[in-house]
mmCIF file of C-alpha atoms and ligand atoms in Angstrom:
data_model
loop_
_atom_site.group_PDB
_atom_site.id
_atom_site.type_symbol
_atom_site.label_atom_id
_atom_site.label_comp_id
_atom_site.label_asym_id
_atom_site.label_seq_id
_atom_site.Cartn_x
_atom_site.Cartn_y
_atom_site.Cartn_z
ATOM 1 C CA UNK D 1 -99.919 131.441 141.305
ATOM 2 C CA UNK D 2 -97.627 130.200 144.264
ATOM 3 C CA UNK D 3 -94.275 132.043 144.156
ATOM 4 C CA UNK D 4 -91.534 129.651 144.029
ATOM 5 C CA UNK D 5 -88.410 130.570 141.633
ATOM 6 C CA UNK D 6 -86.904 133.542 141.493
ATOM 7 C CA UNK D 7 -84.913 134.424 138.158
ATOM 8 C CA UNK D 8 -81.404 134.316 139.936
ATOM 9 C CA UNK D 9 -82.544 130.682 141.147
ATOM 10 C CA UNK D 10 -83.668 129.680 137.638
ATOM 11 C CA UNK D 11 -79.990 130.768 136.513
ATOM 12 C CA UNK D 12 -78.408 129.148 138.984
ATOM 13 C CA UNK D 13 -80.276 125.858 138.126
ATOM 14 C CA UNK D 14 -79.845 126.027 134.956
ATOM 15 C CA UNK D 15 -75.695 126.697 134.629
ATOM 16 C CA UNK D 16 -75.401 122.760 134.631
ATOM 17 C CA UNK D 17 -76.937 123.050 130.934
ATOM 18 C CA UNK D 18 -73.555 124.150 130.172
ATOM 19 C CA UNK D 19 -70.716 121.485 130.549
ATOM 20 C CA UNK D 20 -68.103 124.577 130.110
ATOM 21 C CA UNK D 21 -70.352 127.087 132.412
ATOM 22 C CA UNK D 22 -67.514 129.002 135.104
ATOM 23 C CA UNK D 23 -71.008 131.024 135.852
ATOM 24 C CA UNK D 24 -70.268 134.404 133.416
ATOM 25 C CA UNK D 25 -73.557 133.778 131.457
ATOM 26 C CA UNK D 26 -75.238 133.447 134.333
ATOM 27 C CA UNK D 27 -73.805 136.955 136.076
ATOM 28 C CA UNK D 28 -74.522 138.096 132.728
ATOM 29 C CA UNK D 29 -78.443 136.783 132.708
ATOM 30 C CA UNK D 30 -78.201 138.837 136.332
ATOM 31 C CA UNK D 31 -76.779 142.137 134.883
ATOM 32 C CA UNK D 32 -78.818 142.532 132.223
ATOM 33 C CA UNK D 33 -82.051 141.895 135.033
ATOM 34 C CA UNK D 34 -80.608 144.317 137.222
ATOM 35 C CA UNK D 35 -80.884 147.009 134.009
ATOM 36 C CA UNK D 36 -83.964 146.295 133.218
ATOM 37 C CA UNK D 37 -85.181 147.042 136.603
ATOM 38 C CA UNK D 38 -83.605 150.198 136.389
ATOM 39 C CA UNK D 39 -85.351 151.037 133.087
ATOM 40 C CA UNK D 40 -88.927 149.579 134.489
ATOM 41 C CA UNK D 41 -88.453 152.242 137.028
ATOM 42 C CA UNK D 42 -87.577 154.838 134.371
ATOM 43 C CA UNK D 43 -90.659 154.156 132.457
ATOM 44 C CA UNK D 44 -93.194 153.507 134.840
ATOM 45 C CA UNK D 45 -92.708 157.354 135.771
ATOM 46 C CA UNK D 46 -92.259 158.466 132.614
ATOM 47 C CA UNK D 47 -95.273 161.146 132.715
ATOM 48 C CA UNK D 48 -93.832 162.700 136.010
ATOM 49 C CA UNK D 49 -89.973 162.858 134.949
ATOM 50 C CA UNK D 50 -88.550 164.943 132.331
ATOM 51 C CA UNK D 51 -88.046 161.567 130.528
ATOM 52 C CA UNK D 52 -90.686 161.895 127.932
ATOM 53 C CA UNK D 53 -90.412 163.250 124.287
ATOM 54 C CA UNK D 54 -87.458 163.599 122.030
ATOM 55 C CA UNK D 55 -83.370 163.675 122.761
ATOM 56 C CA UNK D 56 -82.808 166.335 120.154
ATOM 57 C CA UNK D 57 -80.854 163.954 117.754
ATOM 58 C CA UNK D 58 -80.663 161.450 115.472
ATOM 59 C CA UNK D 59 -79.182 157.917 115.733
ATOM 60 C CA UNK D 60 -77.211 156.220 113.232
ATOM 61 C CA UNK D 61 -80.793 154.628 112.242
ATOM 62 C CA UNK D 62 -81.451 157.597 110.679
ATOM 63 C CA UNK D 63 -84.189 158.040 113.670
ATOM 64 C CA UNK D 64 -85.147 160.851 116.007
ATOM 65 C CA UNK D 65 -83.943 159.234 119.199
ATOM 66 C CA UNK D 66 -86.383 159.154 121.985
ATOM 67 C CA UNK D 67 -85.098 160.683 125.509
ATOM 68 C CA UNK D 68 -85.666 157.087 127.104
ATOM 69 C CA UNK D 69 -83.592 155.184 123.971
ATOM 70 C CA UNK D 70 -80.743 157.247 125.128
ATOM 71 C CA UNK D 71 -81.610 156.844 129.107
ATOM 72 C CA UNK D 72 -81.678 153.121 128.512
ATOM 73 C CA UNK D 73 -78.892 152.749 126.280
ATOM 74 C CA UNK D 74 -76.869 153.788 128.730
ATOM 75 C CA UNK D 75 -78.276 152.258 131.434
ATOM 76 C CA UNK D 76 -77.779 148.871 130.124
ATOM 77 C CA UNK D 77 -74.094 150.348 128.535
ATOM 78 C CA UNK D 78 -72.948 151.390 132.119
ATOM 79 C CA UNK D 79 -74.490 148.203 133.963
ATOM 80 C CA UNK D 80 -72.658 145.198 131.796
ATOM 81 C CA UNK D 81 -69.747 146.949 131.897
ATOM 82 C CA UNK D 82 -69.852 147.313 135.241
ATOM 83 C CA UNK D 83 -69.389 143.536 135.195
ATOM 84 C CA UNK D 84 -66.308 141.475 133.783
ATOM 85 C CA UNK D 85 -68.356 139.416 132.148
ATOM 86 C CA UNK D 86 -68.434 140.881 128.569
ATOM 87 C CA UNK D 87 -65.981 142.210 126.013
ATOM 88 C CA UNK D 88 -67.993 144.021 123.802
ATOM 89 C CA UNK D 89 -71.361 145.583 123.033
ATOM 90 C CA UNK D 90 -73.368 146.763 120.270
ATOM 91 C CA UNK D 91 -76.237 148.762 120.267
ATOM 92 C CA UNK D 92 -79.126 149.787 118.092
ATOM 93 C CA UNK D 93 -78.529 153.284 118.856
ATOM 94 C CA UNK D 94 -74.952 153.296 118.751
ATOM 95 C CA UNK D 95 -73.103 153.753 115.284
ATOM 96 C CA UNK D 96 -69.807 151.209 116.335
ATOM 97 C CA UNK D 97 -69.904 148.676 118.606
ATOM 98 C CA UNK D 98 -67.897 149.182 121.866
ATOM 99 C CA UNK D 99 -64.755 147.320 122.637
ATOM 100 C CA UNK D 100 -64.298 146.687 126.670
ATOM 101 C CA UNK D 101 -60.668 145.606 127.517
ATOM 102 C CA UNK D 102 -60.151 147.329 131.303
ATOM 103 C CA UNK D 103 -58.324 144.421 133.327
ATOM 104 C CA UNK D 104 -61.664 142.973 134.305
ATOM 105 C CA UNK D 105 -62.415 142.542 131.168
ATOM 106 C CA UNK D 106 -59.424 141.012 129.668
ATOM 107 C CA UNK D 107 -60.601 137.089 130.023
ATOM 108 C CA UNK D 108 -64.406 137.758 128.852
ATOM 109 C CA UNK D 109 -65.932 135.503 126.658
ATOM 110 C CA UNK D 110 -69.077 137.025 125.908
ATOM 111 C CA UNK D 111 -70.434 140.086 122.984
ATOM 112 C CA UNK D 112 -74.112 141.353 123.737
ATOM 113 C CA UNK D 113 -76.297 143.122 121.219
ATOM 114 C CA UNK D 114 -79.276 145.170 122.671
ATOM 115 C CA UNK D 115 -82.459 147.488 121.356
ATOM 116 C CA UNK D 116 -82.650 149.157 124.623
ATOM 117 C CA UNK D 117 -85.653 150.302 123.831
ATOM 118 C CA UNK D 118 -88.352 148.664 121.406
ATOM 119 C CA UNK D 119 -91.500 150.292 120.170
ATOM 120 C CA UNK D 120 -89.837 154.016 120.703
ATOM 121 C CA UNK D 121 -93.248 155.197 118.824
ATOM 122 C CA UNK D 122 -95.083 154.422 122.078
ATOM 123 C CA UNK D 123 -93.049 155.603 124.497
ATOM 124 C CA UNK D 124 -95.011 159.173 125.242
ATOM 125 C CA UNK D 125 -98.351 157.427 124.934
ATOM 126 C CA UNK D 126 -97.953 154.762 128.130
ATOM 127 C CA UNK D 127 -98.379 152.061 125.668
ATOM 128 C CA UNK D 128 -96.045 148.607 126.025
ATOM 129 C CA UNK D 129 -92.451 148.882 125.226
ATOM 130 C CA UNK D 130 -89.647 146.695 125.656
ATOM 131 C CA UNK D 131 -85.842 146.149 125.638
ATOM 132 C CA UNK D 132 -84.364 143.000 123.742
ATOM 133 C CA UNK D 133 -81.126 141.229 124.174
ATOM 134 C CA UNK D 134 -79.011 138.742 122.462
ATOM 135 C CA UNK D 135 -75.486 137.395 123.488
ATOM 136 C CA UNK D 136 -72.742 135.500 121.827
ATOM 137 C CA UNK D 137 -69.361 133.989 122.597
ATOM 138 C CA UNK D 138 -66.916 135.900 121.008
ATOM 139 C CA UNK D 139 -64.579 134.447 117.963
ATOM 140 C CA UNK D 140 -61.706 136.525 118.130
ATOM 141 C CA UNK D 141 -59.184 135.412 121.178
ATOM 142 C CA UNK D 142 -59.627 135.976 124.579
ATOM 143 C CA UNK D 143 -57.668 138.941 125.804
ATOM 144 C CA UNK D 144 -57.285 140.714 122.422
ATOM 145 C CA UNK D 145 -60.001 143.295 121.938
ATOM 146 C CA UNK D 146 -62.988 142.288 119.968
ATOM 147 C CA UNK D 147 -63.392 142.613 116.645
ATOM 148 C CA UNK D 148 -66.502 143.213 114.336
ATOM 149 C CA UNK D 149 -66.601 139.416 113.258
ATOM 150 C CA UNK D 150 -67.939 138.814 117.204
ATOM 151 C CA UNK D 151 -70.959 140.927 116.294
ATOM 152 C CA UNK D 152 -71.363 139.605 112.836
ATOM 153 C CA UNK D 153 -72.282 136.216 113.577
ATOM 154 C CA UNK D 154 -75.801 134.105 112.676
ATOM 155 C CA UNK D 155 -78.090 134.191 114.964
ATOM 156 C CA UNK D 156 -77.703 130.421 115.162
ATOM 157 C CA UNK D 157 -74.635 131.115 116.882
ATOM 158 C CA UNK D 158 -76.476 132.778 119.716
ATOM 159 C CA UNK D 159 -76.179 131.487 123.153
ATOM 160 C CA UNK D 160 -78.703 133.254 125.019
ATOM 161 C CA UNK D 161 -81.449 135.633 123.987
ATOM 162 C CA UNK D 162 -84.102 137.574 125.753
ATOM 163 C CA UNK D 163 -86.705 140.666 125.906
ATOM 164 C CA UNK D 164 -87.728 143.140 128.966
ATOM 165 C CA UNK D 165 -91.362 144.097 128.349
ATOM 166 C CA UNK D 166 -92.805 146.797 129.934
ATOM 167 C CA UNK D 167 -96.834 146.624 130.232
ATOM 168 C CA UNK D 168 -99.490 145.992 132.149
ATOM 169 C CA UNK D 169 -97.221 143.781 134.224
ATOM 170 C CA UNK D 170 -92.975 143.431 133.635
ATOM 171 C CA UNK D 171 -91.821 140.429 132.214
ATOM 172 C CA UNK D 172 -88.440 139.751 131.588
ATOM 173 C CA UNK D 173 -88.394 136.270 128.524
ATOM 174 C CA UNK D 174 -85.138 134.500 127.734
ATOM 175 C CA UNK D 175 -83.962 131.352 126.304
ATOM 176 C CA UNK D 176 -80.279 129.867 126.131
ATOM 177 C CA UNK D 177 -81.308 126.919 124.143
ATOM 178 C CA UNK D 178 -83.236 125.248 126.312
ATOM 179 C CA UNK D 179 -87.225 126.455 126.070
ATOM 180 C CA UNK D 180 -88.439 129.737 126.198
ATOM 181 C CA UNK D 181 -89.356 130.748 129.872
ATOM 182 C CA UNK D 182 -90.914 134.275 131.432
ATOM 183 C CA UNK D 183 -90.623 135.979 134.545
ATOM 184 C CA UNK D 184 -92.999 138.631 136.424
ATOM 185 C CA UNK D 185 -91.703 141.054 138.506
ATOM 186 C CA UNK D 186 -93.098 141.744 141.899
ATOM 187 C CA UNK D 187 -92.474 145.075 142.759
ATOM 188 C CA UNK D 188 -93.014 145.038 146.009
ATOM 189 C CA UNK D 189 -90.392 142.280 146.280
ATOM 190 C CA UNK D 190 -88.469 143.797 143.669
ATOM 191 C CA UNK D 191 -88.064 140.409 141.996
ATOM 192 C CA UNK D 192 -88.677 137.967 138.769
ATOM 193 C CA UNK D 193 -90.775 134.993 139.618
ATOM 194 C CA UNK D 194 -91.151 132.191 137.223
ATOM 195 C CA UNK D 195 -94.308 132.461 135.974
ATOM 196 C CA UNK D 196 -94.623 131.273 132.281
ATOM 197 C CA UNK D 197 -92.363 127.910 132.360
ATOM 198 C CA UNK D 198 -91.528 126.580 128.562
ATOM 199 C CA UNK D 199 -93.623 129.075 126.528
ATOM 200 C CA UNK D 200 -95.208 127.326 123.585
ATOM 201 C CA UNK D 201 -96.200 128.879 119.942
ATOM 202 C CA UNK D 202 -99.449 126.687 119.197
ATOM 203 C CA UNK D 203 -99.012 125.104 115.418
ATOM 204 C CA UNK D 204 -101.460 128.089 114.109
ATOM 205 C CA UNK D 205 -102.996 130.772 114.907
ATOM 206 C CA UNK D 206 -105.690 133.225 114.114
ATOM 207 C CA UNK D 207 -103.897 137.223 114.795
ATOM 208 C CA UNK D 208 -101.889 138.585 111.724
ATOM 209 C CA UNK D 209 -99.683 141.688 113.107
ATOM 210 C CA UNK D 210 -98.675 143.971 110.459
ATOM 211 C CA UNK D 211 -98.431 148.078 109.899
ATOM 212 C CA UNK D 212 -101.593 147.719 107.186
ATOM 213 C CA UNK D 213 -101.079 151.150 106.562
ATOM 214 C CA UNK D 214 -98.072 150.373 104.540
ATOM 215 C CA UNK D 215 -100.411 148.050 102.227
ATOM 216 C CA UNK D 216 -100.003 149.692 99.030
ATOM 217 C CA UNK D 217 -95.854 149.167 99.307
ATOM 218 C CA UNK D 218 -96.053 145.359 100.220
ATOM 219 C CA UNK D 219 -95.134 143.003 98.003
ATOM 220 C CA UNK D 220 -97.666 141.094 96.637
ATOM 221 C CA UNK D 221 -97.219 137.668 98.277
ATOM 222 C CA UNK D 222 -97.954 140.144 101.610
ATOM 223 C CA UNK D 223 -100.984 141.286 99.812
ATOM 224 C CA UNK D 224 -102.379 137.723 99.371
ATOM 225 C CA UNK D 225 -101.727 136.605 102.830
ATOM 226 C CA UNK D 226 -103.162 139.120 104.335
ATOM 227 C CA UNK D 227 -106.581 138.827 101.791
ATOM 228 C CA UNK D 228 -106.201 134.906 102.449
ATOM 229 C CA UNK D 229 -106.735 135.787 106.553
ATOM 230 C CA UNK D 230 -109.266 137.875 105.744
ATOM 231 C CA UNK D 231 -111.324 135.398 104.130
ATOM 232 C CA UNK D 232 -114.113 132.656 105.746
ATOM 233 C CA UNK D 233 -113.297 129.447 106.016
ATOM 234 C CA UNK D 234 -114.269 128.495 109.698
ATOM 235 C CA UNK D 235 -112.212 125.078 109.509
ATOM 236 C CA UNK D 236 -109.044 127.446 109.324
ATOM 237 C CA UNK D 237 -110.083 129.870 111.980
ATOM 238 C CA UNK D 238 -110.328 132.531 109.010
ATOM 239 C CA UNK D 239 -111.326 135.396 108.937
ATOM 240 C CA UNK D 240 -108.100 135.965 111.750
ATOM 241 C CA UNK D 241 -108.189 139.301 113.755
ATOM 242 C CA UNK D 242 -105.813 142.378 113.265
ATOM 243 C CA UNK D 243 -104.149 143.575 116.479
ATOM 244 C CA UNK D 244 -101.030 145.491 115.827
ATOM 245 C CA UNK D 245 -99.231 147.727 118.952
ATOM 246 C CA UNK D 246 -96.156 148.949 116.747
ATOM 247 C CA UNK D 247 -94.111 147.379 119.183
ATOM 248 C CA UNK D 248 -92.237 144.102 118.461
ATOM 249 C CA UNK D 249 -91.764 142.715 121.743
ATOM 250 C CA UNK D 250 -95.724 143.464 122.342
ATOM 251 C CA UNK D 251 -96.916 142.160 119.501
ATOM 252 C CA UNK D 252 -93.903 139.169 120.111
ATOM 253 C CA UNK D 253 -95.270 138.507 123.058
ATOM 254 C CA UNK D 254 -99.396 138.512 122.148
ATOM 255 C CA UNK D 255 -99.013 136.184 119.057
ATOM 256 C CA UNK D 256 -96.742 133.551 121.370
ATOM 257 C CA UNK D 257 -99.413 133.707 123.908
ATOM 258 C CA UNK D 258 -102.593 133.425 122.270
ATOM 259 C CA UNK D 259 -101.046 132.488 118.651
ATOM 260 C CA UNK D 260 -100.390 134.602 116.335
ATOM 261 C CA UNK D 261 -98.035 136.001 113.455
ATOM 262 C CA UNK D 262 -96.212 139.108 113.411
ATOM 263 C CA UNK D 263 -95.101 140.545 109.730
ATOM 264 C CA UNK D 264 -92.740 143.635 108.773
ATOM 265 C CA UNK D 265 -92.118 143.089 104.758
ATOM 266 C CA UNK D 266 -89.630 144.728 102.716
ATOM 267 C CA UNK D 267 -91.745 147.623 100.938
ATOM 268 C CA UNK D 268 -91.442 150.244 98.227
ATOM 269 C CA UNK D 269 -90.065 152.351 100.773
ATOM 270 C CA UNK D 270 -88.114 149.630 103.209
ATOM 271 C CA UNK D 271 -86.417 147.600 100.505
ATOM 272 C CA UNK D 272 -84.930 145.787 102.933
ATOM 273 C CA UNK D 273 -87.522 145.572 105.408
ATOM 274 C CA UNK D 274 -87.487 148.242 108.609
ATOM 275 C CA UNK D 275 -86.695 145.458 111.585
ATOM 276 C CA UNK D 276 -82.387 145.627 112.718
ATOM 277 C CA UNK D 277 -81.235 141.573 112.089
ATOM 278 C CA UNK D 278 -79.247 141.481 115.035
ATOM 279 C CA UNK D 279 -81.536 143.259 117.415
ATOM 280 C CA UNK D 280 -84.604 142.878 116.407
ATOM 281 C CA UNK D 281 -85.049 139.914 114.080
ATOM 282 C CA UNK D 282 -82.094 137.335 115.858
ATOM 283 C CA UNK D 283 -83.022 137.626 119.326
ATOM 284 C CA UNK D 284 -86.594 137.471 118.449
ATOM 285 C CA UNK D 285 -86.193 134.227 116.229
ATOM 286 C CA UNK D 286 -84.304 132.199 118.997
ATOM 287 C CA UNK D 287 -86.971 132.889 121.338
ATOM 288 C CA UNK D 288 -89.798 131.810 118.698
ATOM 289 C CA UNK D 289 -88.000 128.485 117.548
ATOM 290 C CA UNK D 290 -87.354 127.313 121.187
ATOM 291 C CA UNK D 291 -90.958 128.005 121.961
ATOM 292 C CA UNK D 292 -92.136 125.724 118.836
ATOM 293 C CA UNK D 293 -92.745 128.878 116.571
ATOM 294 C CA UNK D 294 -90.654 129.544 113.044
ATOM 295 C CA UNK D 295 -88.720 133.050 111.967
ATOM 296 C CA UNK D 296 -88.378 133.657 108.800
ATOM 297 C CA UNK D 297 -87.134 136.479 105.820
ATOM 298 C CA UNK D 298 -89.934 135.343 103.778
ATOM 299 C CA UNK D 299 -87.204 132.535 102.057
ATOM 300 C CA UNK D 300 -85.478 130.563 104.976
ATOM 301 C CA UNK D 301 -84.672 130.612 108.515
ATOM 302 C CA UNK D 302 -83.681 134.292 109.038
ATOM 303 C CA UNK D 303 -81.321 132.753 112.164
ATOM 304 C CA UNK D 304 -79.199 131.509 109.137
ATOM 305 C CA UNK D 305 -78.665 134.969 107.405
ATOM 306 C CA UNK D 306 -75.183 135.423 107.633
ATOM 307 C CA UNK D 307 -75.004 139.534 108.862
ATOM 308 C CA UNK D 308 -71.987 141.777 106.695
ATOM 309 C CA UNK D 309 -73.024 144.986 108.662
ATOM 310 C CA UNK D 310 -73.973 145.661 112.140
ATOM 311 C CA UNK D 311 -77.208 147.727 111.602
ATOM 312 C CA UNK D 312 -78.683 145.890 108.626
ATOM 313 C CA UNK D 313 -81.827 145.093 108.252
ATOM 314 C CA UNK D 314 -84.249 141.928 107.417
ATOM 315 C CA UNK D 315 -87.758 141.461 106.304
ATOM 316 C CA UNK D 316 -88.948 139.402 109.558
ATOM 317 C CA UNK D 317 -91.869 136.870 109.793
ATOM 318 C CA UNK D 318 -92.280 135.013 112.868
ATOM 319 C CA UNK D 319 -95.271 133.281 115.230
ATOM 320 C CA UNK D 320 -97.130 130.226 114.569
ATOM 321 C CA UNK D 321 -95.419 127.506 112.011
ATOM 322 C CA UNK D 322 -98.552 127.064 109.877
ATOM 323 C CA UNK D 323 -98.948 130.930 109.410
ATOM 324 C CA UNK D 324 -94.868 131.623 108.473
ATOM 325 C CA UNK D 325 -95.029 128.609 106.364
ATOM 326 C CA UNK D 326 -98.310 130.353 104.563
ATOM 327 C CA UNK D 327 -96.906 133.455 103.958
ATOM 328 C CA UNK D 328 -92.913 131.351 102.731
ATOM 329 C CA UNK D 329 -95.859 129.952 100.232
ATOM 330 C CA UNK D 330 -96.877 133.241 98.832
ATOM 331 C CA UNK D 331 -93.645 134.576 98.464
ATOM 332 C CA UNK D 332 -92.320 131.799 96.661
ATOM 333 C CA UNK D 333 -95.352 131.562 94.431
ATOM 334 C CA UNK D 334 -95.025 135.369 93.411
ATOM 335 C CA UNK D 335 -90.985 134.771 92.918
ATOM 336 C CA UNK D 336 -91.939 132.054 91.026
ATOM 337 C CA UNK D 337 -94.722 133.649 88.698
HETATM 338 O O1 FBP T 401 -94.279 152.164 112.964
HETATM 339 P P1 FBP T 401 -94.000 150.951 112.142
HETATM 340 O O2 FBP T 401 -93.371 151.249 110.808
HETATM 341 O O3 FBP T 401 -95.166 150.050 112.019
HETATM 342 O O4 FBP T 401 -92.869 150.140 112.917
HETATM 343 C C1 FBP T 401 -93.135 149.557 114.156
HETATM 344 C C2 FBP T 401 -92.000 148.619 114.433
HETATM 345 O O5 FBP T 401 -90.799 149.384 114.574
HETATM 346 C C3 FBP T 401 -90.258 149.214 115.878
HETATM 347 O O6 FBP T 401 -90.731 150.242 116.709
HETATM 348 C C4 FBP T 401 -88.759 149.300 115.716
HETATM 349 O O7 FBP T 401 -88.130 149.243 116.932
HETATM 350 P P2 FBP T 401 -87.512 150.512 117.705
HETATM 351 O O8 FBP T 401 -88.615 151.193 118.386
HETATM 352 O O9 FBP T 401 -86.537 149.861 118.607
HETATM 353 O O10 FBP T 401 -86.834 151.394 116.688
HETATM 354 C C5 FBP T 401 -90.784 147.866 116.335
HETATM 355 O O11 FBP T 401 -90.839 147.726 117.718
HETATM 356 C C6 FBP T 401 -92.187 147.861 115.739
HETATM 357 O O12 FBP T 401 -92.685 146.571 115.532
HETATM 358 MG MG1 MG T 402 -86.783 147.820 118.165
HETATM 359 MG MG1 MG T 403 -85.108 150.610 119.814
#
């Protein structure tokens, strides 16, 4: 593929999307690229720097955090605030959210929310992992310091959102409303190309992505669904095929490439699902509706979940319309019952 636009082009272009754009998303877009090179480096020598294996504590998560979740929390942390641009972050392995007001930061408008690092489980095997992103204008007034509200918004309220993933090749995916594009960076230019222009979900699919080993705790619209993939009827592509990584951004990034569906249900032991609703499920759902795909909870748009706490979670379905809709079916039919 002929190399033609760079990511900081592709910003650039795209600022006149934005009647009120004074170029802060943009520099934004560029910070959070410039920290996700410095975590591609990180993790690409993973096996040959003391990086591997676990930080010794526990997030607010209740998780053992990874050495790398901590190396790229604050890797992203130190590079956005760096910049002017924002006035406040949250962060999947931070407890509060962090309130910037130095003097370059007095007249930002923006709040990002980050999983610095997704699919934590794979980390000290070399298989894919990401980073995912999602930004919003803040609510409170400019020059006061931000508030919780900023962080608690919808995700429909989202103005940009984006992943890092970190595989076979790095690909950095974003979306501020306006398609879903991806970008593959050439190392030995040390920059994002344009390589997957407007993404596209196809209608359905035929890959289900789900922990199966959590069967017996699913509820039982999950069950069906998953016996209803697993049964042959060639018109509808069934039986589908199982391929599950354990990371979200992997598994994202499969199903909206070849078509696909990616499940984590509440269960007897997640009540309320495992996936965090404003790093995980949010970002992810923006992406998946610009590219033609759905999100949901299992009972609506999971964009329109209005958040009360800043590491809640959400049961999160999301891929191929025909597939969401499917499973929204067998939910509803067992609430129903
Ligand atoms: O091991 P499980 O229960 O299947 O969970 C895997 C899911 O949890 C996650 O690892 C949660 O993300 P983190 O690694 O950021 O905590 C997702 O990436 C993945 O889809
Ligand atoms: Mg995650
Ligand atoms: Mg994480």
């Amino acid at each position: 593929m002929e190399r033609h636009t760079t990511l900081g082009e592709f910003i650039i272009q795209n600022q006149k999307d934005f009647p009120y754009a004074k170029g802060e998303l943009s520099s934004l877009l560029s910070a959070i690229r410039l920290a996700g090179k410095m975590v591609n480096q990180e993790i690409n020598k993973a096996g040959l720097a003391e990086i591997r294996g676990k930080a010794g504590q526990e997030n607010v998560q209740g998780e053992s955090q990874a050495k790398l979740d901590v190396l790229a929390n604050d890797m992203f942390i130190s590079t956005l605030k760096d910049r002017g641009e924002i006035c406040g972050l949250a962060s999947e392995e931070l407890e509060d959210f962090l309130v910037f007001n130095e003097e370059k930061h007095k007249n930002a408008n923006y709040v990002v929310l980050i999983d610095p690092l997704d699919g934590s489980s794979n980390i000290d095997v070399d298989i894919t992992v990401g980073t995912i992103f999602s930004i919003y204008r803040r609510i409170s007034p400019v020059g006061t310091p931000v508030t919780l509200e900023d962080f608690l918004q919808p995700g429909i309220n989202q103005v940009a959102a984006g992943y890092l993933i970190y595989g076979t090749s790095t690909m950095l995916v974003y979306t501020t409303g306006n398609g879903t594009h991806g970008f593959t960076f050439d190392p030995g230019i040390g920059s994002f190309f344009l390589s997957h222009p407007h993404m596209k979900h196809s209608e359905s699919g035929r890959i289900y992505s789900i922990n199966e080993g959590n069967y017996v705790h699913f509820p039982q619209g999950i069950k069906k669904f998953i016996r209803w993939t697993q049964e042959l009827n060639e018109e509808e592509n069934r039986p589908f095929t199982s391929r599950y990584i354990g990371s979200l951004v992997a598994d994202f990034h499969r199903n909206m490439l070849l078509g696909g569906v990616y499940l984590y249900p509440t269960g007897t032991t997640s009540p309320k699902g495992k996936l965090r609703l404003l790093y995980e499920c949010n970002p992810m759902a923006f992406l998946a509706e610009q590219a033609g795909g759905k999100a949901s909870d299992g009972y609506g748009r999971v964009m329109e979940r209005i958040p009360t706490e800043l590491h809640e979670r959400a049961p999160f379905y999301c891929g191929c319309k025909t597939e969401v809709e499917k499973i929204e079916w067998f939910l509803n039919e067992e609430k129903t019952n």
